[in-house]
Amino acid sequence: MTKNTSEYGKNDMRKYVGKTSLIMSLVSEEFPDVVPYRAEEITIPADVTPERVPTHIVDYSGISLSLSVCLGLCLSQANVICIVYSVNNKKSIEKTIFLVPLILVGNKSDLVEHSSMETILPIMNQYSEIETCVECSAKNLKNISELFYYAQKAVLHPTGPLYCPEKKDMKPLCVKALTRIFKVSDLDNDGTLNDNELNFFQRMCFNTPLEPQALEDVKNVVRRNLIDGVCDNGLTLKGFLFLHTLFIQRGRHETTWTVLRRFGYDDDLELNQDYLFPPLKIPPDCTTELNHKAYLFLQGVFDKHDKDRDCALSPEELKDLFDVFPYMPWGPDVNNTVCTNDQGWITYQGYLSQWTLTTYLDVQRCLEYLGYLGYSIIAEQECQASGITVTRDKKIDLQKKQTQRSVFHCNVFGDIGSGKSGFLQGFLGRNLMVNKETNNIMDISYYSISTTYVYGQEKYLLLHEVFPDFDYLADADMACDIVCLLYDVNNPYSFEYCAKVFKQYFMDSKTPCMMIAAKSDLPEARQTYGCSPLEFCRRHKMPPPQSFTCNTAGAPSRDIYTKLTTMAMYPHISQADLKSSTFWLRVSVGATVFAVLGFAMCRVLLKSR
């Protein structure tokens, strides 16, 4: 990153203020005997500058060009401007008020015994754009290096976006950014930063922990100046904001900028796009899943906000969790997409399921969300992409007859009124009565996702209800791991739709299909299609139609969802196995055993938390 440092000083009757001398003294470390009208442009390498950035210096000569022309040429390229005046020439000081500088440089301090600060301070107070003022001497090499250090500092750590001199307080955007940083860093969500959290914060931002005495000194400074800045020996949000205000007021705004940039903020105090959306390459026919590191992080976020320890997030707890976001990312439809408790609150399992769904369908949005939560900082990872696993090509899974994937996508097709919505909600444990009670108060969702167990492995099954227009199906409607064709056994015209969808789109594909005989609690009507559903499945080497109903006293049976996940995991399974009752019995028993073990583990985890 190259920073341009341009120096301007208006000459009056060719009485120089010393701009060129300053540059030459910096480069040669001695005062030049002969000074040209204008120094050549130079670039100082990064390794010899305090801020470790290359610095390009451009001199301005009021003799060769008019002031307005030169300003037009240089201002468009400069990152910082040094206005040079002569401390022994009052007229040169007065000239500076007509420009918009960042740094005032008082040169030739060797010619006077007094300081020009009394004259300069009113100008600095009048123009908030002025970062600082430094007096120096090109002849005595006084403060020459410091001058260019302040110039770099003005570019890399500007005061303007952070602080309002008139109000003597931080600007709203700065307060908003630091408030998010505080909440992300408050790992136990108790409203204060304890010593462990402060040390973690210090290490993440500055690569070094604070000594115990230094921690106490910081808190004592806050205590002396703010009544509620420290609570239960922890730093409150007010105390945290006060400290940064103090840093800025004392000229240590690089401390605040270091924190802001570590948490992803750019010069405009917006989260950097590179921070929110790190590069992630996803080849064709590959999917995206959360890995173990991301799940651990998200579990910690859930625990942090589940204050009543009921393994569910109330609306208030969910709002608190997403308070570090610029908007509410989950709408009411999420409650119809994942598991909830009896109060309609998203459970721990439902919470992880929604994150899994977002990662699978829109990984860029997932990266953005993890960025808001501070994943890379809290999990101590390079970026959010480290929490994502890109699965291998599905063709390789088919060749090897095994998969390492954890999320399987099932598209559900069926005519209007065939029971697709009930089938999706049944996966979340909701029977017909529950669906009727919640139908008017919850937004409709065309997705549902939860976990199933196949041979002892926990997997996610994602169900997607596809609109019943079999004349046209988009590629996304056909890109899935398994197809579910659902018809109403009580409607004689319902099966025809499923048969047409299968023959038009999936008969020649390698995607496994399963026929679902929904509303099986009702009398079975003879289908008007040319053959029965059972005969149709036999002809096309599909498993026989599977009965399903959500009109039950308790939660609907989950067997059908286990079968769908199994077929999605093992698309190479022979038709003989799919028709074998023994095969499905093994799958169902395994699923039941591990579901019970999973429930027991949940109870153990809940107690430990």
Coordinates of C-alpha atoms in Angstrom, one line a residue:
M1 CA 0.0 0.0 0.0
T2 CA 1.5 3.2 -1.1
K3 CA 0.6 6.4 0.7
N4 CA 1.2 9.8 -1.0
T5 CA 2.5 12.5 1.3
S6 CA 2.3 15.9 -0.5
E7 CA 3.8 19.1 1.0
Y8 CA 2.5 22.5 0.2
G9 CA 3.6 25.9 1.4
K10 CA 2.6 29.2 -0.3
N11 CA 5.6 31.3 -1.0
D12 CA 5.4 35.1 -0.6
M13 CA 8.0 37.1 -2.6
R14 CA 10.1 33.9 -2.9
K15 CA 10.7 33.9 0.9
Y16 CA 10.8 30.1 1.4
V17 CA 9.1 28.4 4.2
G18 CA 11.4 25.4 3.9
K19 CA 9.3 22.6 2.2
T20 CA 12.1 21.3 0.0
S21 CA 14.7 21.6 2.8
L22 CA 12.5 19.3 5.0
I23 CA 12.4 16.6 2.3
M24 CA 16.1 16.8 1.5
S25 CA 17.0 16.7 5.2
L26 CA 14.8 13.7 5.7
V27 CA 16.5 11.8 2.9
S28 CA 20.1 12.8 3.5
E29 CA 19.9 13.3 7.3
E30 CA 21.7 16.6 6.9
F31 CA 20.8 20.2 6.0
P32 CA 21.5 20.9 2.3
D33 CA 23.7 23.8 1.4
V34 CA 22.0 24.3 -2.0
V35 CA 18.2 24.0 -2.1
P36 CA 16.4 23.6 -5.5
Y37 CA 13.1 25.2 -6.2
R38 CA 11.5 21.7 -6.0
A39 CA 12.7 18.3 -4.8
E40 CA 12.3 15.3 -7.1
E41 CA 9.5 12.8 -6.2
I42 CA 10.8 10.1 -3.9
T43 CA 9.5 6.9 -2.4
I44 CA 10.6 5.7 1.0
P45 CA 10.6 1.9 1.4
A46 CA 8.2 0.3 3.9
D47 CA 11.0 -1.3 6.0
V48 CA 12.4 2.1 7.1
T49 CA 9.1 3.8 8.1
P50 CA 7.5 3.5 11.5
E51 CA 4.1 2.3 10.2
R52 CA 5.7 -0.2 7.8
V53 CA 4.2 1.3 4.6
P54 CA 5.9 2.7 1.5
T55 CA 5.6 6.5 1.4
H56 CA 5.7 8.5 -1.8
I57 CA 6.6 12.2 -1.2
V58 CA 5.7 14.9 -3.7
D59 CA 7.1 18.4 -3.3
Y60 CA 5.2 21.5 -4.4
S61 CA 6.8 24.6 -5.9
G62 CA 4.7 27.8 -6.2
I63 CA 7.1 29.1 -8.8
S64 CA 6.7 26.5 -11.6
L65 CA 2.9 26.2 -11.5
S66 CA 0.1 28.3 -10.2
L67 CA -1.3 27.2 -6.8
S68 CA -4.7 26.1 -8.2
V69 CA -3.2 24.0 -11.0
C70 CA -0.8 22.3 -8.7
L71 CA -3.5 21.6 -6.1
G72 CA -5.7 20.1 -8.7
L73 CA -2.9 17.8 -9.9
C74 CA -1.7 16.7 -6.5
L75 CA -4.8 16.6 -4.3
S76 CA -6.4 14.0 -6.5
Q77 CA -3.5 11.6 -5.7
A78 CA -2.5 12.6 -2.1
N79 CA -3.5 10.7 1.0
V80 CA -2.3 13.3 3.3
I81 CA -1.2 17.0 2.9
C82 CA 1.4 18.8 5.0
I83 CA 1.0 22.5 5.1
V84 CA 4.4 24.1 5.8
Y85 CA 4.7 27.6 7.3
S86 CA 7.7 29.4 8.7
V87 CA 7.5 29.9 12.4
N88 CA 9.4 33.2 12.1
N89 CA 7.0 34.6 9.4
K90 CA 3.5 35.4 10.6
K91 CA 2.2 36.0 7.1
S92 CA 3.1 32.4 6.1
I93 CA 1.0 31.2 9.1
E94 CA -2.0 33.3 8.0
K95 CA -1.8 31.9 4.4
T96 CA -2.6 28.4 5.7
I97 CA -6.2 29.1 6.6
F98 CA -7.2 29.2 3.0
L99 CA -6.4 25.5 2.4
V100 CA -7.8 22.2 3.7
P101 CA -4.8 20.5 5.3
L102 CA -4.4 17.5 7.5
I103 CA -1.1 18.4 9.2
L104 CA 0.4 21.8 9.9
V105 CA 4.2 21.9 9.9
G106 CA 6.1 24.8 11.5
N107 CA 9.5 24.9 9.9
K108 CA 12.6 26.9 10.8
S109 CA 12.2 26.5 14.6
D110 CA 15.9 27.1 14.9
L111 CA 15.4 30.8 14.0
V112 CA 13.2 31.6 17.0
E113 CA 13.2 31.0 20.7
H114 CA 9.4 30.9 21.0
S115 CA 6.8 28.5 19.8
S116 CA 4.1 29.3 17.2
M117 CA 1.5 27.2 18.9
E118 CA -0.4 30.1 20.4
T119 CA -1.0 31.4 16.8
I120 CA -1.7 27.9 15.4
L121 CA -4.1 26.6 18.1
P122 CA -7.0 28.9 17.0
I123 CA -6.6 27.6 13.4
M124 CA -6.6 24.0 14.5
N125 CA -9.7 24.6 16.6
Q126 CA -11.4 26.2 13.6
Y127 CA -10.7 23.4 11.1
S128 CA -11.4 19.9 12.3
E129 CA -9.6 18.5 9.2
I130 CA -6.3 19.4 10.8
E131 CA -5.0 16.2 12.5
T132 CA -2.0 17.7 14.3
C133 CA 0.7 20.4 14.3
V134 CA 4.4 19.8 14.6
E135 CA 7.3 22.3 14.8
C136 CA 10.6 21.3 13.2
S137 CA 13.9 22.5 11.7
A138 CA 15.3 21.2 8.5
K139 CA 18.6 22.8 9.4
N140 CA 18.9 21.2 12.9
L141 CA 17.1 18.0 11.8
K142 CA 14.7 18.6 14.6
N143 CA 11.4 16.5 14.3
I144 CA 12.0 15.7 10.7
S145 CA 11.3 11.9 11.1
E146 CA 8.4 12.8 13.4
L147 CA 6.8 15.0 10.7
F148 CA 6.6 12.1 8.2
Y149 CA 5.5 9.7 10.9
Y150 CA 2.6 12.0 11.7
A151 CA 1.8 12.2 8.0
Q152 CA 1.6 8.4 7.8
K153 CA -0.4 8.3 11.0
A154 CA -2.9 10.8 9.6
V155 CA -3.5 8.4 6.6
L156 CA -3.6 5.1 8.5
H157 CA -5.3 6.3 11.7
P158 CA -7.4 9.4 10.9
T159 CA -9.2 11.1 13.6
G160 CA -12.0 12.4 11.4
P161 CA -14.2 9.2 11.2
L162 CA -13.8 8.6 15.0
Y163 CA -14.2 11.8 16.8
C164 CA -16.2 15.1 16.7
P165 CA -14.0 17.9 18.2
E166 CA -17.0 20.2 18.6
K167 CA -18.9 17.7 20.8
K168 CA -15.7 16.3 22.3
D169 CA -17.1 12.8 21.8
M170 CA -16.9 9.9 19.4
K171 CA -19.0 9.9 16.3
P172 CA -22.2 7.7 16.2
L173 CA -20.7 5.2 13.6
C174 CA -17.6 4.8 15.8
V175 CA -19.8 4.1 18.9
K176 CA -21.9 1.6 16.9
A177 CA -18.8 -0.3 15.7
L178 CA -17.2 -0.4 19.2
T179 CA -20.5 -1.5 20.7
R180 CA -20.6 -4.5 18.3
I181 CA -17.0 -5.3 19.2
F182 CA -17.8 -5.2 22.9
K183 CA -20.8 -7.5 22.5
V184 CA -18.8 -10.0 20.4
S185 CA -16.0 -9.9 23.0
D186 CA -18.3 -10.4 25.9
L187 CA -18.1 -14.2 25.7
D188 CA -20.4 -15.0 28.7
N189 CA -22.9 -12.2 27.7
D190 CA -23.0 -10.8 31.2
G191 CA -22.7 -7.2 30.1
T192 CA -19.1 -6.7 31.2
L193 CA -15.6 -7.7 30.1
N194 CA -13.9 -9.7 32.9
D195 CA -10.2 -10.1 33.2
N196 CA -10.1 -13.3 31.0
E197 CA -12.2 -11.6 28.3
L198 CA -10.0 -8.4 28.4
N199 CA -6.9 -10.5 28.1
F200 CA -8.4 -12.5 25.2
F201 CA -9.4 -9.2 23.5
Q202 CA -5.9 -7.7 24.1
R203 CA -4.2 -10.8 22.7
M204 CA -6.5 -10.9 19.6
C205 CA -6.0 -7.2 18.8
F206 CA -2.4 -6.5 20.0
N207 CA -0.8 -10.0 20.2
T208 CA 0.1 -9.6 23.8
P209 CA -1.9 -10.1 27.1
L210 CA -2.0 -7.4 29.8
E211 CA -0.3 -7.9 33.1
P212 CA -2.6 -8.1 36.1
Q213 CA -1.4 -4.8 37.4
A214 CA -1.9 -3.2 34.0
L215 CA -5.5 -4.5 33.9
E216 CA -6.2 -3.0 37.3
D217 CA -4.7 0.3 36.3
V218 CA -7.0 0.5 33.3
K219 CA -10.0 -0.2 35.4
N220 CA -8.9 2.3 38.0
V221 CA -8.7 5.0 35.3
V222 CA -12.3 4.2 34.3
R223 CA -13.5 4.1 38.0
R224 CA -12.1 7.5 38.6
N225 CA -13.9 9.1 35.7
L226 CA -17.1 7.1 35.3
I227 CA -19.4 5.9 38.0
D228 CA -20.8 2.8 36.1
G229 CA -17.7 2.2 34.0
V230 CA -16.7 -0.9 36.0
C231 CA -19.2 -3.4 37.5
D232 CA -18.3 -6.5 39.5
N233 CA -14.7 -5.9 38.6
G234 CA -15.5 -6.1 34.9
L235 CA -15.5 -3.3 32.2
T236 CA -18.9 -2.2 31.1
L237 CA -19.9 -1.0 27.7
K238 CA -19.8 2.6 29.0
G239 CA -16.3 2.0 30.4
F240 CA -15.2 0.4 27.1
L241 CA -16.4 3.4 25.1
F242 CA -14.9 5.8 27.6
L243 CA -11.5 4.2 27.3
H244 CA -11.5 4.6 23.5
T245 CA -12.7 8.2 23.8
L246 CA -9.7 8.8 26.1
F247 CA -7.3 7.1 23.6
I248 CA -8.5 9.4 20.8
Q249 CA -8.4 12.6 22.9
R250 CA -4.8 11.8 24.0
G251 CA -3.7 11.3 20.4
R252 CA -3.6 7.4 20.6
H253 CA -6.3 6.9 17.9
E254 CA -4.1 4.2 16.3
T255 CA -5.2 2.0 19.3
T256 CA -8.8 2.4 18.4
W257 CA -8.1 1.9 14.7
T258 CA -6.2 -1.3 15.5
V259 CA -9.2 -2.7 17.3
L260 CA -11.6 -1.6 14.5
R261 CA -9.6 -3.1 11.7
R262 CA -9.0 -6.4 13.6
F263 CA -12.8 -6.7 13.8
G264 CA -13.2 -6.1 10.1
Y265 CA -13.9 -2.4 9.7
D266 CA -12.7 -0.2 6.9
D267 CA -11.8 3.5 6.9
D268 CA -15.5 4.4 6.6
L269 CA -16.3 2.3 9.7
E270 CA -18.2 -0.2 7.5
L271 CA -17.4 -3.9 7.7
N272 CA -15.0 -4.7 4.9
Q273 CA -16.3 -6.8 2.0
D274 CA -13.1 -8.9 2.1
Y275 CA -13.8 -9.6 5.8
L276 CA -17.5 -10.5 5.3
F277 CA -17.0 -12.5 2.0
P278 CA -13.6 -14.3 2.0
P279 CA -12.9 -16.2 -1.2
L280 CA -14.3 -19.7 -1.3
K281 CA -14.0 -21.9 -4.4
I282 CA -16.9 -24.3 -5.0
P283 CA -16.5 -26.6 -8.0
P284 CA -19.6 -27.8 -9.9
D285 CA -21.6 -30.7 -8.3
C286 CA -20.1 -29.9 -4.9
T287 CA -22.0 -28.7 -1.8
T288 CA -21.1 -26.6 1.2
E289 CA -21.4 -27.7 4.9
L290 CA -20.4 -26.4 8.2
N291 CA -17.4 -28.2 9.7
H292 CA -16.6 -29.1 13.3
K293 CA -14.9 -25.8 14.1
A294 CA -18.0 -23.8 12.9
Y295 CA -20.4 -26.0 14.8
L296 CA -18.4 -25.5 18.0
F297 CA -18.3 -21.8 17.5
L298 CA -22.1 -21.7 16.9
Q299 CA -22.7 -23.9 19.9
G300 CA -20.8 -21.3 22.0
V301 CA -22.9 -18.5 20.5
F302 CA -26.1 -20.4 21.4
D303 CA -24.9 -21.1 25.0
K304 CA -23.9 -17.4 25.4
H305 CA -27.5 -16.2 24.7
D306 CA -29.5 -19.1 26.1
K307 CA -29.6 -17.4 29.5
D308 CA -32.4 -19.5 31.1
R309 CA -30.6 -22.7 30.0
D310 CA -33.8 -24.3 28.5
C311 CA -32.1 -25.4 25.2
A312 CA -34.2 -22.9 23.2
L313 CA -34.0 -19.3 22.2
S314 CA -36.9 -17.0 23.2
P315 CA -37.7 -14.1 21.0
E316 CA -35.8 -11.8 23.3
E317 CA -32.7 -14.1 23.4
L318 CA -32.8 -14.4 19.6
K319 CA -33.0 -10.7 19.2
D320 CA -30.0 -10.3 21.6
L321 CA -28.0 -12.9 19.6
F322 CA -28.6 -10.9 16.4
D323 CA -28.0 -7.5 17.9
V324 CA -24.5 -7.5 16.4
F325 CA -26.0 -7.7 12.9
P326 CA -27.1 -4.6 10.9
Y327 CA -30.4 -6.3 10.3
M328 CA -32.5 -9.3 11.5
P329 CA -31.4 -12.2 9.4
W330 CA -34.1 -14.7 10.4
G331 CA -37.8 -14.0 9.7
P332 CA -40.9 -15.7 11.1
D333 CA -40.7 -18.4 8.4
V334 CA -37.7 -20.0 10.3
N335 CA -40.1 -21.2 12.9
N336 CA -41.8 -23.3 10.2
T337 CA -38.5 -24.5 8.9
V338 CA -36.8 -26.0 11.9
C339 CA -37.7 -27.7 15.2
T340 CA -39.2 -25.5 18.0
N341 CA -40.4 -26.2 21.5
D342 CA -44.0 -26.1 22.8
Q343 CA -43.8 -22.3 23.0
G344 CA -42.7 -22.0 19.4
W345 CA -39.1 -21.0 20.3
I346 CA -36.2 -22.3 18.2
T347 CA -34.5 -25.2 19.9
Y348 CA -30.8 -25.9 20.0
Q349 CA -31.3 -28.5 17.3
G350 CA -33.4 -26.1 15.2
Y351 CA -30.8 -23.4 15.6
L352 CA -28.0 -25.6 14.2
S353 CA -30.4 -26.9 11.5
Q354 CA -31.1 -23.3 10.3
W355 CA -27.4 -22.6 10.1
T356 CA -26.9 -25.9 8.2
L357 CA -29.7 -24.9 5.8
T358 CA -28.2 -21.4 5.1
T359 CA -24.7 -22.9 4.5
Y360 CA -26.1 -25.4 2.0
L361 CA -28.4 -23.0 0.1
D362 CA -26.4 -19.8 0.3
V363 CA -22.9 -20.2 1.6
Q364 CA -22.0 -16.5 0.9
R365 CA -24.8 -15.4 3.3
C366 CA -23.5 -17.9 5.9
L367 CA -20.0 -16.4 5.6
E368 CA -21.5 -12.9 6.1
Y369 CA -23.4 -14.0 9.2
L370 CA -20.4 -15.7 10.7
G371 CA -18.5 -12.4 10.1
Y372 CA -21.0 -10.4 12.0
L373 CA -20.7 -12.8 14.9
G374 CA -16.9 -12.4 14.9
Y375 CA -16.1 -16.0 14.0
S376 CA -12.5 -15.4 12.8
I377 CA -11.7 -13.6 16.1
I378 CA -13.4 -15.7 18.6
A379 CA -12.5 -19.0 16.9
E380 CA -9.0 -17.7 16.2
Q381 CA -9.2 -18.6 12.5
E382 CA -7.9 -16.7 9.5
C383 CA -11.4 -16.1 8.1
Q384 CA -14.9 -17.6 8.0
A385 CA -14.1 -19.8 5.1
S386 CA -12.2 -22.1 7.6
G387 CA -15.5 -23.1 9.0
I388 CA -16.8 -24.3 5.7
T389 CA -16.3 -27.8 4.1
V390 CA -16.7 -28.0 0.4
T391 CA -17.7 -31.6 -0.3
R392 CA -16.3 -33.6 -3.1
D393 CA -18.1 -34.1 -6.5
K394 CA -21.1 -36.4 -6.2
K395 CA -19.9 -38.4 -9.2
I396 CA -16.9 -39.5 -7.0
D397 CA -19.3 -40.6 -4.2
L398 CA -21.2 -42.7 -6.7
Q399 CA -17.9 -44.3 -8.0
K400 CA -16.7 -45.1 -4.5
K401 CA -20.2 -46.1 -3.3
Q402 CA -19.7 -44.0 -0.1
T403 CA -20.0 -40.4 0.9
Q404 CA -18.5 -38.1 3.6
R405 CA -21.4 -35.6 3.2
S406 CA -23.6 -34.7 6.1
V407 CA -26.5 -32.8 4.4
F408 CA -28.8 -34.4 1.9
H409 CA -31.3 -32.6 -0.3
C410 CA -34.8 -34.0 -1.0
N411 CA -37.2 -32.3 -3.4
V412 CA -40.8 -33.0 -2.7
F413 CA -43.2 -33.0 -5.7
G414 CA -47.0 -33.4 -5.5
D415 CA -50.2 -31.9 -6.8
I416 CA -52.1 -29.1 -5.0
G417 CA -53.7 -30.5 -1.8
S418 CA -51.7 -33.7 -1.8
G419 CA -50.2 -33.1 1.7
K420 CA -46.7 -31.8 0.9
S421 CA -46.8 -29.1 3.6
G422 CA -48.0 -31.7 6.2
F423 CA -45.2 -34.0 5.1
L424 CA -42.6 -31.2 5.6
Q425 CA -44.0 -30.2 9.0
G426 CA -44.2 -33.9 10.1
F427 CA -40.4 -34.0 9.8
L428 CA -40.3 -31.4 12.5
G429 CA -42.6 -33.5 14.8
R430 CA -45.8 -31.6 14.1
N431 CA -49.0 -33.4 13.5
L432 CA -52.1 -32.2 11.7
M433 CA -53.6 -30.6 14.8
V434 CA -50.4 -28.6 15.5
N435 CA -50.3 -27.5 11.9
K436 CA -53.8 -26.2 12.0
E437 CA -53.2 -24.3 15.2
T438 CA -50.1 -22.5 13.9
N439 CA -51.0 -22.1 10.3
N440 CA -52.5 -18.6 10.8
I441 CA -49.8 -17.1 12.9
M442 CA -46.6 -18.4 11.3
D443 CA -45.2 -17.6 7.9
I444 CA -45.2 -20.4 5.4
S445 CA -41.9 -22.1 4.6
Y446 CA -41.2 -24.3 1.6
Y447 CA -38.2 -25.9 3.5
S448 CA -37.8 -28.0 6.5
I449 CA -34.6 -29.5 7.9
S450 CA -33.7 -31.7 10.8
T451 CA -31.4 -34.6 11.7
T452 CA -31.9 -38.3 11.1
Y453 CA -29.7 -41.3 12.0
V454 CA -28.5 -43.8 9.4
Y455 CA -26.5 -46.7 10.6
G456 CA -25.4 -44.7 13.6
Q457 CA -24.4 -41.6 11.7
E458 CA -26.2 -38.3 12.3
K459 CA -27.2 -36.6 9.1
Y460 CA -29.2 -33.6 8.0
L461 CA -32.2 -34.1 5.6
L462 CA -33.3 -31.0 3.8
L463 CA -36.8 -31.2 2.4
H464 CA -37.9 -28.7 -0.2
E465 CA -41.5 -28.4 -1.4
V466 CA -41.5 -27.8 -5.2
F467 CA -44.4 -25.9 -6.8
P468 CA -46.6 -28.2 -8.9
D469 CA -46.0 -27.0 -12.4
F470 CA -44.7 -30.1 -14.2
D471 CA -44.6 -28.4 -17.6
Y472 CA -41.4 -26.6 -16.5
L473 CA -38.9 -27.4 -13.9
A474 CA -35.8 -25.3 -13.3
D475 CA -32.4 -27.0 -12.9
A476 CA -32.5 -26.2 -9.2
D477 CA -35.7 -28.2 -8.9
M478 CA -34.0 -31.3 -10.3
A479 CA -30.6 -30.8 -8.6
C480 CA -31.1 -32.9 -5.4
D481 CA -30.0 -36.2 -3.8
I482 CA -33.4 -37.8 -3.8
V483 CA -36.9 -37.1 -5.2
C484 CA -40.0 -37.6 -3.2
L485 CA -43.2 -38.0 -5.2
L486 CA -46.2 -37.5 -3.0
Y487 CA -49.9 -38.2 -3.7
D488 CA -53.1 -38.2 -1.7
V489 CA -54.5 -41.7 -1.4
N490 CA -58.0 -40.4 -1.0
N491 CA -57.9 -38.3 -4.2
P492 CA -58.3 -40.5 -7.4
Y493 CA -56.6 -37.9 -9.6
S494 CA -53.6 -37.1 -7.3
F495 CA -51.2 -39.9 -8.5
E496 CA -51.3 -38.9 -12.1
Y497 CA -49.3 -35.7 -11.4
C498 CA -46.5 -37.8 -9.7
A499 CA -46.4 -40.2 -12.6
K500 CA -46.0 -37.4 -15.2
V501 CA -43.3 -35.6 -13.2
F502 CA -41.3 -38.9 -12.9
K503 CA -41.6 -39.9 -16.5
Q504 CA -40.8 -36.4 -17.9
Y505 CA -37.9 -35.5 -15.6
F506 CA -36.5 -38.3 -13.5
M507 CA -37.1 -41.6 -15.4
D508 CA -33.7 -41.4 -17.1
S509 CA -31.8 -39.7 -14.3
K510 CA -29.6 -41.3 -11.7
T511 CA -31.4 -39.5 -8.9
P512 CA -33.2 -42.1 -6.7
C513 CA -37.0 -41.6 -6.3
M514 CA -39.5 -42.6 -3.7
M515 CA -43.3 -42.6 -3.9
I516 CA -45.2 -41.5 -0.8
A517 CA -48.8 -42.4 -0.2
A518 CA -49.9 -39.5 1.9
K519 CA -53.0 -39.1 4.1
S520 CA -52.9 -42.9 4.6
D521 CA -55.3 -42.6 7.5
L522 CA -58.1 -41.9 5.0
P523 CA -59.8 -44.5 2.8
E524 CA -57.7 -45.3 -0.3
A525 CA -59.4 -44.3 -3.6
R526 CA -58.7 -46.1 -6.9
Q527 CA -56.4 -43.9 -8.9
T528 CA -57.5 -43.0 -12.4
Y529 CA -54.0 -43.3 -13.9
G530 CA -53.4 -46.2 -16.3
C531 CA -51.9 -48.4 -13.6
S532 CA -51.8 -48.5 -9.8
P533 CA -49.1 -46.8 -7.8
L534 CA -47.7 -50.2 -6.8
E535 CA -47.6 -51.4 -10.3
F536 CA -46.0 -48.1 -11.5
C537 CA -43.2 -48.5 -9.0
R538 CA -42.6 -52.1 -10.0
R539 CA -42.3 -51.1 -13.7
H540 CA -39.8 -48.4 -13.0
K541 CA -37.8 -50.3 -10.4
M542 CA -38.7 -48.1 -7.5
P543 CA -39.5 -49.1 -3.9
P544 CA -43.2 -49.7 -3.3
P545 CA -45.2 -46.6 -2.2
Q546 CA -44.6 -45.7 1.5
S547 CA -47.5 -44.8 3.6
F548 CA -47.5 -41.6 5.6
T549 CA -50.0 -39.5 7.6
C550 CA -49.6 -36.6 9.9
N551 CA -53.1 -37.1 11.4
T552 CA -51.7 -38.7 14.5
A553 CA -52.2 -38.2 18.3
G554 CA -48.5 -37.5 18.8
A555 CA -45.6 -36.7 16.5
P556 CA -45.8 -38.4 13.1
S557 CA -43.5 -41.4 12.5
R558 CA -40.0 -40.5 11.4
D559 CA -39.3 -43.9 9.6
I560 CA -40.0 -42.4 6.2
Y561 CA -37.5 -39.6 6.7
T562 CA -34.9 -42.2 7.7
K563 CA -35.6 -44.2 4.5
L564 CA -35.3 -41.0 2.4
T565 CA -31.9 -40.1 4.0
T566 CA -30.7 -43.7 3.5
M567 CA -31.5 -43.7 -0.2
A568 CA -29.9 -40.3 -0.6
M569 CA -26.7 -41.5 1.1
Y570 CA -26.6 -44.8 -0.8
P571 CA -28.0 -44.1 -4.3
H572 CA -26.3 -47.2 -5.5
I573 CA -28.3 -49.6 -3.3
S574 CA -29.9 -52.3 -5.4
Q575 CA -33.6 -52.5 -6.0
A576 CA -33.7 -55.8 -4.2
D577 CA -32.5 -54.2 -1.0
L578 CA -34.9 -51.3 -1.4
K579 CA -37.8 -53.8 -1.6
S580 CA -36.5 -55.9 1.4
S581 CA -38.3 -55.4 4.7
T582 CA -35.3 -56.7 6.5
F583 CA -33.1 -54.0 5.1
W584 CA -35.5 -51.2 6.2
L585 CA -35.9 -52.9 9.6
R586 CA -32.2 -52.7 10.2
V587 CA -32.2 -49.0 9.2
S588 CA -35.2 -48.2 11.4
V589 CA -33.9 -50.0 14.4
G590 CA -30.5 -48.3 14.0
A591 CA -32.2 -44.9 13.7
T592 CA -34.3 -45.5 16.9
V593 CA -31.3 -46.6 19.0
F594 CA -29.2 -43.6 18.0
A595 CA -32.1 -41.2 18.4
V596 CA -32.5 -42.4 22.0
L597 CA -28.7 -42.1 22.5
G598 CA -28.8 -38.6 21.0
F599 CA -31.6 -37.5 23.4
A600 CA -29.6 -38.9 26.3
M601 CA -26.5 -37.0 25.2
C602 CA -28.5 -33.8 25.0
R603 CA -29.6 -34.3 28.6
V604 CA -26.0 -34.8 29.7
L605 CA -24.8 -31.7 27.8
L606 CA -27.7 -29.6 29.2
K607 CA -26.7 -30.6 32.7
S608 CA -23.0 -29.8 32.1
R609 CA -23.9 -26.4 30.8

